[in-house]
Amino acid sequence: VDDAIELYWRILGDTPDDRLSRDALIRLYRKADDWEKVCEVLEINHEKRRVVVSRRAVLEAERVECGLDVVVVAALTPET
């Protein structure tokens, strides 16, 4: 389990937007009853979602300002 946790943290170090690694860490820490670490990973999730929401707001404002009727869906999809 410790090796898996270490691996997922290394993946996050290289790819901070890797939602699968964050979810795996949450599962592993819950199994280990390490609720402080669960909270730490959940805070990372929360921060990533705020960035995505902020990015969406900027894109929507630009779309409205430019009078565009179409939004590129790929630009609004969070990276995993």
PDB file of N, CA and C in Angstrom:
ATOM      1  N   VAL A   1       0.834  -1.197   0.000  1.00  0.00           N
ATOM      2  CA  VAL A   1       0.000   0.000   0.000  1.00  0.00           C
ATOM      3  C   VAL A   1       0.874   1.255   0.000  1.00  0.00           C
ATOM      4  N   ASP A   2       1.924   1.246   0.809  1.00  0.00           N
ATOM      5  CA  ASP A   2       2.803   2.427   0.862  1.00  0.00           C
ATOM      6  C   ASP A   2       3.448   2.704  -0.494  1.00  0.00           C
ATOM      7  N   ASP A   3       3.816   1.615  -1.206  1.00  0.00           N
ATOM      8  CA  ASP A   3       4.414   1.809  -2.534  1.00  0.00           C
ATOM      9  C   ASP A   3       3.408   2.424  -3.505  1.00  0.00           C
ATOM     10  N   ALA A   4       2.157   1.980  -3.427  1.00  0.00           N
ATOM     11  CA  ALA A   4       1.116   2.525  -4.303  1.00  0.00           C
ATOM     12  C   ALA A   4       0.889   4.003  -3.996  1.00  0.00           C
ATOM     13  N   ILE A   5       0.836   4.344  -2.724  1.00  0.00           N
ATOM     14  CA  ILE A   5       0.643   5.745  -2.329  1.00  0.00           C
ATOM     15  C   ILE A   5       1.790   6.602  -2.856  1.00  0.00           C
ATOM     16  N   GLU A   6       3.005   6.111  -2.684  1.00  0.00           N
ATOM     17  CA  GLU A   6       4.177   6.850  -3.161  1.00  0.00           C
ATOM     18  C   GLU A   6       4.112   7.035  -4.681  1.00  0.00           C
ATOM     19  N   LEU A   7       3.715   5.986  -5.395  1.00  0.00           N
ATOM     20  CA  LEU A   7       3.618   6.066  -6.843  1.00  0.00           C
ATOM     21  C   LEU A   7       2.578   7.106  -7.267  1.00  0.00           C
ATOM     22  N   TYR A   8       1.409   7.083  -6.640  1.00  0.00           N
ATOM     23  CA  TYR A   8       0.367   8.055  -7.005  1.00  0.00           C
ATOM     24  C   TYR A   8       0.808   9.490  -6.717  1.00  0.00           C
ATOM     25  N   TRP A   9       1.540   9.710  -5.635  1.00  0.00           N
ATOM     26  CA  TRP A   9       2.034  11.063  -5.351  1.00  0.00           C
ATOM     27  C   TRP A   9       3.065  11.485  -6.393  1.00  0.00           C
ATOM     28  N   ARG A  10       3.894  10.523  -6.848  1.00  0.00           N
ATOM     29  CA  ARG A  10       4.868  10.855  -7.899  1.00  0.00           C
ATOM     30  C   ARG A  10       4.155  11.215  -9.202  1.00  0.00           C
ATOM     31  N   ILE A  11       3.103  10.466  -9.514  1.00  0.00           N
ATOM     32  CA  ILE A  11       2.322  10.771 -10.712  1.00  0.00           C
ATOM     33  C   ILE A  11       1.738  12.178 -10.601  1.00  0.00           C
ATOM     34  N   LEU A  12       1.181  12.510  -9.440  1.00  0.00           N
ATOM     35  CA  LEU A  12       0.623  13.851  -9.243  1.00  0.00           C
ATOM     36  C   LEU A  12       1.694  14.927  -9.335  1.00  0.00           C
ATOM     37  N   GLY A  13       2.908  14.589  -8.910  1.00  0.00           N
ATOM     38  CA  GLY A  13       4.009  15.544  -9.038  1.00  0.00           C
ATOM     39  C   GLY A  13       4.307  15.865 -10.495  1.00  0.00           C
ATOM     40  N   ASP A  14       4.181  14.847 -11.349  1.00  0.00           N
ATOM     41  CA  ASP A  14       4.434  15.028 -12.780  1.00  0.00           C
ATOM     42  C   ASP A  14       3.204  15.541 -13.527  1.00  0.00           C
ATOM     43  N   THR A  15       2.022  15.098 -13.082  1.00  0.00           N
ATOM     44  CA  THR A  15       0.769  15.433 -13.756  1.00  0.00           C
ATOM     45  C   THR A  15      -0.260  15.829 -12.708  1.00  0.00           C
ATOM     46  N   PRO A  16      -0.225  17.066 -12.231  1.00  0.00           N
ATOM     47  CA  PRO A  16      -1.103  17.487 -11.130  1.00  0.00           C
ATOM     48  C   PRO A  16      -2.602  17.368 -11.429  1.00  0.00           C
ATOM     49  N   ASP A  17      -2.975  17.310 -12.703  1.00  0.00           N
ATOM     50  CA  ASP A  17      -4.393  17.227 -13.057  1.00  0.00           C
ATOM     51  C   ASP A  17      -4.905  15.791 -13.150  1.00  0.00           C
ATOM     52  N   ASP A  18      -4.102  14.825 -12.747  1.00  0.00           N
ATOM     53  CA  ASP A  18      -4.483  13.411 -12.863  1.00  0.00           C
ATOM     54  C   ASP A  18      -5.523  13.053 -11.804  1.00  0.00           C
ATOM     55  N   ARG A  19      -6.775  13.136 -12.201  1.00  0.00           N
ATOM     56  CA  ARG A  19      -7.885  12.885 -11.282  1.00  0.00           C
ATOM     57  C   ARG A  19      -7.901  11.432 -10.799  1.00  0.00           C
ATOM     58  N   LEU A  20      -7.508  10.499 -11.668  1.00  0.00           N
ATOM     59  CA  LEU A  20      -7.511   9.085 -11.285  1.00  0.00           C
ATOM     60  C   LEU A  20      -6.538   8.817 -10.129  1.00  0.00           C
ATOM     61  N   SER A  21      -5.394   9.466 -10.158  1.00  0.00           N
ATOM     62  CA  SER A  21      -4.430   9.302  -9.065  1.00  0.00           C
ATOM     63  C   SER A  21      -4.961   9.904  -7.768  1.00  0.00           C
ATOM     64  N   ARG A  22      -5.593  11.060  -7.871  1.00  0.00           N
ATOM     65  CA  ARG A  22      -6.170  11.669  -6.667  1.00  0.00           C
ATOM     66  C   ARG A  22      -7.258  10.770  -6.086  1.00  0.00           C
ATOM     67  N   ASP A  23      -8.112  10.219  -6.948  1.00  0.00           N
ATOM     68  CA  ASP A  23      -9.177   9.334  -6.471  1.00  0.00           C
ATOM     69  C   ASP A  23      -8.600   8.067  -5.833  1.00  0.00           C
ATOM     70  N   ALA A  24      -7.549   7.527  -6.431  1.00  0.00           N
ATOM     71  CA  ALA A  24      -6.906   6.334  -5.875  1.00  0.00           C
ATOM     72  C   ALA A  24      -6.312   6.631  -4.499  1.00  0.00           C
ATOM     73  N   LEU A  25      -5.678   7.796  -4.362  1.00  0.00           N
ATOM     74  CA  LEU A  25      -5.122   8.172  -3.054  1.00  0.00           C
ATOM     75  C   LEU A  25      -6.215   8.288  -2.002  1.00  0.00           C
ATOM     76  N   ILE A  26      -7.327   8.864  -2.374  1.00  0.00           N
ATOM     77  CA  ILE A  26      -8.440   8.989  -1.428  1.00  0.00           C
ATOM     78  C   ILE A  26      -8.892   7.606  -0.976  1.00  0.00           C
ATOM     79  N   ARG A  27      -9.044   6.682  -1.933  1.00  0.00           N
ATOM     80  CA  ARG A  27      -9.464   5.315  -1.567  1.00  0.00           C
ATOM     81  C   ARG A  27      -8.454   4.648  -0.636  1.00  0.00           C
ATOM     82  N   LEU A  28      -7.171   4.768  -0.966  1.00  0.00           N
ATOM     83  CA  LEU A  28      -6.133   4.141  -0.143  1.00  0.00           C
ATOM     84  C   LEU A  28      -6.079   4.731   1.258  1.00  0.00           C
ATOM     85  N   TYR A  29      -6.160   6.041   1.352  1.00  0.00           N
ATOM     86  CA  TYR A  29      -6.119   6.681   2.669  1.00  0.00           C
ATOM     87  C   TYR A  29      -7.375   6.371   3.482  1.00  0.00           C
ATOM     88  N   ARG A  30      -8.525   6.251   2.834  1.00  0.00           N
ATOM     89  CA  ARG A  30      -9.744   5.869   3.563  1.00  0.00           C
ATOM     90  C   ARG A  30      -9.611   4.464   4.136  1.00  0.00           C
ATOM     91  N   LYS A  31      -9.075   3.545   3.317  1.00  0.00           N
ATOM     92  CA  LYS A  31      -8.872   2.166   3.799  1.00  0.00           C
ATOM     93  C   LYS A  31      -7.934   2.140   4.999  1.00  0.00           C
ATOM     94  N   ALA A  32      -6.950   3.032   4.986  1.00  0.00           N
ATOM     95  CA  ALA A  32      -5.970   3.084   6.076  1.00  0.00           C
ATOM     96  C   ALA A  32      -6.458   3.942   7.238  1.00  0.00           C
ATOM     97  N   ASP A  33      -7.678   4.486   7.145  1.00  0.00           N
ATOM     98  CA  ASP A  33      -8.228   5.379   8.163  1.00  0.00           C
ATOM     99  C   ASP A  33      -7.329   6.580   8.434  1.00  0.00           C
ATOM    100  N   ASP A  34      -6.646   7.055   7.387  1.00  0.00           N
ATOM    101  CA  ASP A  34      -5.796   8.239   7.513  1.00  0.00           C
ATOM    102  C   ASP A  34      -6.592   9.440   7.003  1.00  0.00           C
ATOM    103  N   TRP A  35      -7.475   9.935   7.849  1.00  0.00           N
ATOM    104  CA  TRP A  35      -8.422  10.967   7.443  1.00  0.00           C
ATOM    105  C   TRP A  35      -7.755  12.318   7.204  1.00  0.00           C
ATOM    106  N   GLU A  36      -6.631  12.554   7.831  1.00  0.00           N
ATOM    107  CA  GLU A  36      -5.898  13.797   7.568  1.00  0.00           C
ATOM    108  C   GLU A  36      -5.409  13.823   6.121  1.00  0.00           C
ATOM    109  N   LYS A  37      -4.903  12.689   5.648  1.00  0.00           N
ATOM    110  CA  LYS A  37      -4.439  12.597   4.259  1.00  0.00           C
ATOM    111  C   LYS A  37      -5.617  12.627   3.286  1.00  0.00           C
ATOM    112  N   VAL A  38      -6.742  12.016   3.658  1.00  0.00           N
ATOM    113  CA  VAL A  38      -7.945  12.095   2.822  1.00  0.00           C
ATOM    114  C   VAL A  38      -8.305  13.561   2.618  1.00  0.00           C
ATOM    115  N   CYS A  39      -8.307  14.317   3.693  1.00  0.00           N
ATOM    116  CA  CYS A  39      -8.628  15.743   3.612  1.00  0.00           C
ATOM    117  C   CYS A  39      -7.619  16.493   2.745  1.00  0.00           C
ATOM    118  N   GLU A  40      -6.360  16.137   2.855  1.00  0.00           N
ATOM    119  CA  GLU A  40      -5.323  16.791   2.052  1.00  0.00           C
ATOM    120  C   GLU A  40      -5.597  16.594   0.555  1.00  0.00           C
ATOM    121  N   VAL A  41      -5.917  15.368   0.165  1.00  0.00           N
ATOM    122  CA  VAL A  41      -6.184  15.092  -1.247  1.00  0.00           C
ATOM    123  C   VAL A  41      -7.497  15.755  -1.680  1.00  0.00           C
ATOM    124  N   LEU A  42      -8.490  15.749  -0.809  1.00  0.00           N
ATOM    125  CA  LEU A  42      -9.758  16.409  -1.140  1.00  0.00           C
ATOM    126  C   LEU A  42      -9.567  17.909  -1.349  1.00  0.00           C
ATOM    127  N   GLU A  43      -8.670  18.509  -0.577  1.00  0.00           N
ATOM    128  CA  GLU A  43      -8.375  19.931  -0.768  1.00  0.00           C
ATOM    129  C   GLU A  43      -7.743  20.176  -2.134  1.00  0.00           C
ATOM    130  N   ILE A  44      -6.890  19.251  -2.576  1.00  0.00           N
ATOM    131  CA  ILE A  44      -6.293  19.359  -3.908  1.00  0.00           C
ATOM    132  C   ILE A  44      -7.402  19.274  -4.958  1.00  0.00           C
ATOM    133  N   ASN A  45      -8.325  18.329  -4.782  1.00  0.00           N
ATOM    134  CA  ASN A  45      -9.462  18.205  -5.701  1.00  0.00           C
ATOM    135  C   ASN A  45     -10.254  19.505  -5.762  1.00  0.00           C
ATOM    136  N   HIS A  46     -10.507  20.070  -4.590  1.00  0.00           N
ATOM    137  CA  HIS A  46     -11.282  21.312  -4.518  1.00  0.00           C
ATOM    138  C   HIS A  46     -10.573  22.430  -5.280  1.00  0.00           C
ATOM    139  N   GLU A  47      -9.275  22.547  -5.098  1.00  0.00           N
ATOM    140  CA  GLU A  47      -8.505  23.594  -5.774  1.00  0.00           C
ATOM    141  C   GLU A  47      -8.545  23.381  -7.286  1.00  0.00           C
ATOM    142  N   LYS A  48      -8.420  22.141  -7.733  1.00  0.00           N
ATOM    143  CA  LYS A  48      -8.464  21.859  -9.173  1.00  0.00           C
ATOM    144  C   LYS A  48      -9.821  22.239  -9.749  1.00  0.00           C
ATOM    145  N   ARG A  49     -10.888  21.950  -9.028  1.00  0.00           N
ATOM    146  CA  ARG A  49     -12.223  22.295  -9.511  1.00  0.00           C
ATOM    147  C   ARG A  49     -12.408  23.800  -9.575  1.00  0.00           C
ATOM    148  N   ARG A  50     -11.853  24.529  -8.610  1.00  0.00           N
ATOM    149  CA  ARG A  50     -11.954  25.997  -8.646  1.00  0.00           C
ATOM    150  C   ARG A  50     -11.271  26.548  -9.878  1.00  0.00           C
ATOM    151  N   VAL A  51     -10.133  25.991 -10.237  1.00  0.00           N
ATOM    152  CA  VAL A  51      -9.407  26.439 -11.425  1.00  0.00           C
ATOM    153  C   VAL A  51     -10.243  26.178 -12.666  1.00  0.00           C
ATOM    154  N   VAL A  52     -10.868  25.002 -12.743  1.00  0.00           N
ATOM    155  CA  VAL A  52     -11.707  24.666 -13.901  1.00  0.00           C
ATOM    156  C   VAL A  52     -12.893  25.620 -13.982  1.00  0.00           C
ATOM    157  N   VAL A  53     -13.552  25.878 -12.856  1.00  0.00           N
ATOM    158  CA  VAL A  53     -14.689  26.788 -12.843  1.00  0.00           C
ATOM    159  C   VAL A  53     -14.249  28.181 -13.260  1.00  0.00           C
ATOM    160  N   SER A  54     -13.103  28.611 -12.778  1.00  0.00           N
ATOM    161  CA  SER A  54     -12.580  29.924 -13.145  1.00  0.00           C
ATOM    162  C   SER A  54     -12.297  29.976 -14.646  1.00  0.00           C
ATOM    163  N   ARG A  55     -11.699  28.937 -15.178  1.00  0.00           N
ATOM    164  CA  ARG A  55     -11.400  28.872 -16.612  1.00  0.00           C
ATOM    165  C   ARG A  55     -12.697  28.932 -17.421  1.00  0.00           C
ATOM    166  N   ARG A  56     -13.716  28.237 -16.961  1.00  0.00           N
ATOM    167  CA  ARG A  56     -15.009  28.258 -17.654  1.00  0.00           C
ATOM    168  C   ARG A  56     -15.604  29.662 -17.652  1.00  0.00           C
ATOM    169  N   ALA A  57     -15.494  30.351 -16.524  1.00  0.00           N
ATOM    170  CA  ALA A  57     -16.046  31.708 -16.439  1.00  0.00           C
ATOM    171  C   ALA A  57     -15.335  32.641 -17.411  1.00  0.00           C
ATOM    172  N   VAL A  58     -14.035  32.522 -17.515  1.00  0.00           N
ATOM    173  CA  VAL A  58     -13.270  33.368 -18.440  1.00  0.00           C
ATOM    174  C   VAL A  58     -13.673  33.073 -19.878  1.00  0.00           C
ATOM    175  N   LEU A  59     -13.776  31.792 -20.220  1.00  0.00           N
ATOM    176  CA  LEU A  59     -14.176  31.433 -21.582  1.00  0.00           C
ATOM    177  C   LEU A  59     -15.578  31.933 -21.912  1.00  0.00           C
ATOM    178  N   GLU A  60     -16.484  31.816 -20.959  1.00  0.00           N
ATOM    179  CA  GLU A  60     -17.856  32.289 -21.184  1.00  0.00           C
ATOM    180  C   GLU A  60     -17.867  33.808 -21.378  1.00  0.00           C
ATOM    181  N   ALA A  61     -17.104  34.521 -20.573  1.00  0.00           N
ATOM    182  CA  ALA A  61     -17.042  35.980 -20.715  1.00  0.00           C
ATOM    183  C   ALA A  61     -16.468  36.371 -22.081  1.00  0.00           C
ATOM    184  N   GLU A  62     -15.447  35.650 -22.522  1.00  0.00           N
ATOM    185  CA  GLU A  62     -14.864  35.934 -23.833  1.00  0.00           C
ATOM    186  C   GLU A  62     -15.864  35.618 -24.940  1.00  0.00           C
ATOM    187  N   ARG A  63     -16.599  34.527 -24.778  1.00  0.00           N
ATOM    188  CA  ARG A  63     -17.592  34.142 -25.774  1.00  0.00           C
ATOM    189  C   ARG A  63     -18.650  35.235 -25.910  1.00  0.00           C
ATOM    190  N   VAL A  64     -19.143  35.713 -24.785  1.00  0.00           N
ATOM    191  CA  VAL A  64     -20.176  36.754 -24.790  1.00  0.00           C
ATOM    192  C   VAL A  64     -19.620  38.040 -25.385  1.00  0.00           C
ATOM    193  N   GLU A  65     -18.410  38.405 -24.965  1.00  0.00           N
ATOM    194  CA  GLU A  65     -17.795  39.638 -25.454  1.00  0.00           C
ATOM    195  C   GLU A  65     -17.593  39.614 -26.970  1.00  0.00           C
ATOM    196  N   CYS A  66     -17.263  38.447 -27.495  1.00  0.00           N
ATOM    197  CA  CYS A  66     -17.014  38.325 -28.931  1.00  0.00           C
ATOM    198  C   CYS A  66     -18.295  38.049 -29.714  1.00  0.00           C
ATOM    199  N   GLY A  67     -19.399  37.841 -29.008  1.00  0.00           N
ATOM    200  CA  GLY A  67     -20.661  37.576 -29.682  1.00  0.00           C
ATOM    201  C   GLY A  67     -20.725  36.198 -30.317  1.00  0.00           C
ATOM    202  N   LEU A  68     -19.995  35.253 -29.770  1.00  0.00           N
ATOM    203  CA  LEU A  68     -19.981  33.901 -30.325  1.00  0.00           C
ATOM    204  C   LEU A  68     -21.159  33.096 -29.796  1.00  0.00           C
ATOM    205  N   ASP A  69     -21.727  32.276 -30.655  1.00  0.00           N
ATOM    206  CA  ASP A  69     -22.835  31.422 -30.254  1.00  0.00           C
ATOM    207  C   ASP A  69     -22.387  30.000 -29.938  1.00  0.00           C
ATOM    208  N   VAL A  70     -21.127  29.676 -30.198  1.00  0.00           N
ATOM    209  CA  VAL A  70     -20.628  28.313 -30.023  1.00  0.00           C
ATOM    210  C   VAL A  70     -19.460  28.332 -29.044  1.00  0.00           C
ATOM    211  N   VAL A  71     -19.431  27.341 -28.157  1.00  0.00           N
ATOM    212  CA  VAL A  71     -18.326  27.188 -27.222  1.00  0.00           C
ATOM    213  C   VAL A  71     -17.660  25.853 -27.530  1.00  0.00           C
ATOM    214  N   VAL A  72     -16.366  25.838 -27.589  1.00  0.00           N
ATOM    215  CA  VAL A  72     -15.644  24.593 -27.841  1.00  0.00           C
ATOM    216  C   VAL A  72     -15.683  23.766 -26.565  1.00  0.00           C
ATOM    217  N   VAL A  73     -16.327  22.607 -26.643  1.00  0.00           N
ATOM    218  CA  VAL A  73     -16.522  21.761 -25.467  1.00  0.00           C
ATOM    219  C   VAL A  73     -15.191  21.285 -24.900  1.00  0.00           C
ATOM    220  N   ALA A  74     -14.240  20.964 -25.749  1.00  0.00           N
ATOM    221  CA  ALA A  74     -12.953  20.460 -25.277  1.00  0.00           C
ATOM    222  C   ALA A  74     -12.265  21.474 -24.373  1.00  0.00           C
ATOM    223  N   ALA A  75     -12.474  22.744 -24.617  1.00  0.00           N
ATOM    224  CA  ALA A  75     -11.841  23.775 -23.798  1.00  0.00           C
ATOM    225  C   ALA A  75     -12.469  23.840 -22.414  1.00  0.00           C
ATOM    226  N   LEU A  76     -13.662  23.333 -22.268  1.00  0.00           N
ATOM    227  CA  LEU A  76     -14.358  23.372 -20.984  1.00  0.00           C
ATOM    228  C   LEU A  76     -14.216  22.085 -20.197  1.00  0.00           C
ATOM    229  N   THR A  77     -13.679  21.061 -20.798  1.00  0.00           N
ATOM    230  CA  THR A  77     -13.550  19.760 -20.144  1.00  0.00           C
ATOM    231  C   THR A  77     -12.287  19.744 -19.308  1.00  0.00           C
ATOM    232  N   PRO A  78     -12.396  19.414 -17.991  1.00  0.00           N
ATOM    233  CA  PRO A  78     -11.190  19.374 -17.161  1.00  0.00           C
ATOM    234  C   PRO A  78     -10.256  18.275 -17.622  1.00  0.00           C
ATOM    235  N   GLU A  79      -8.982  18.541 -17.535  1.00  0.00           N
ATOM    236  CA  GLU A  79      -7.983  17.555 -17.913  1.00  0.00           C
ATOM    237  C   GLU A  79      -7.882  16.480 -16.838  1.00  0.00           C
ATOM    238  N   THR A  80      -7.613  15.263 -17.266  1.00  0.00           N
ATOM    239  CA  THR A  80      -7.443  14.168 -16.300  1.00  0.00           C
ATOM    240  C   THR A  80      -6.077  13.593 -16.421  1.00  0.00           C
TER     241      THR A  80
END
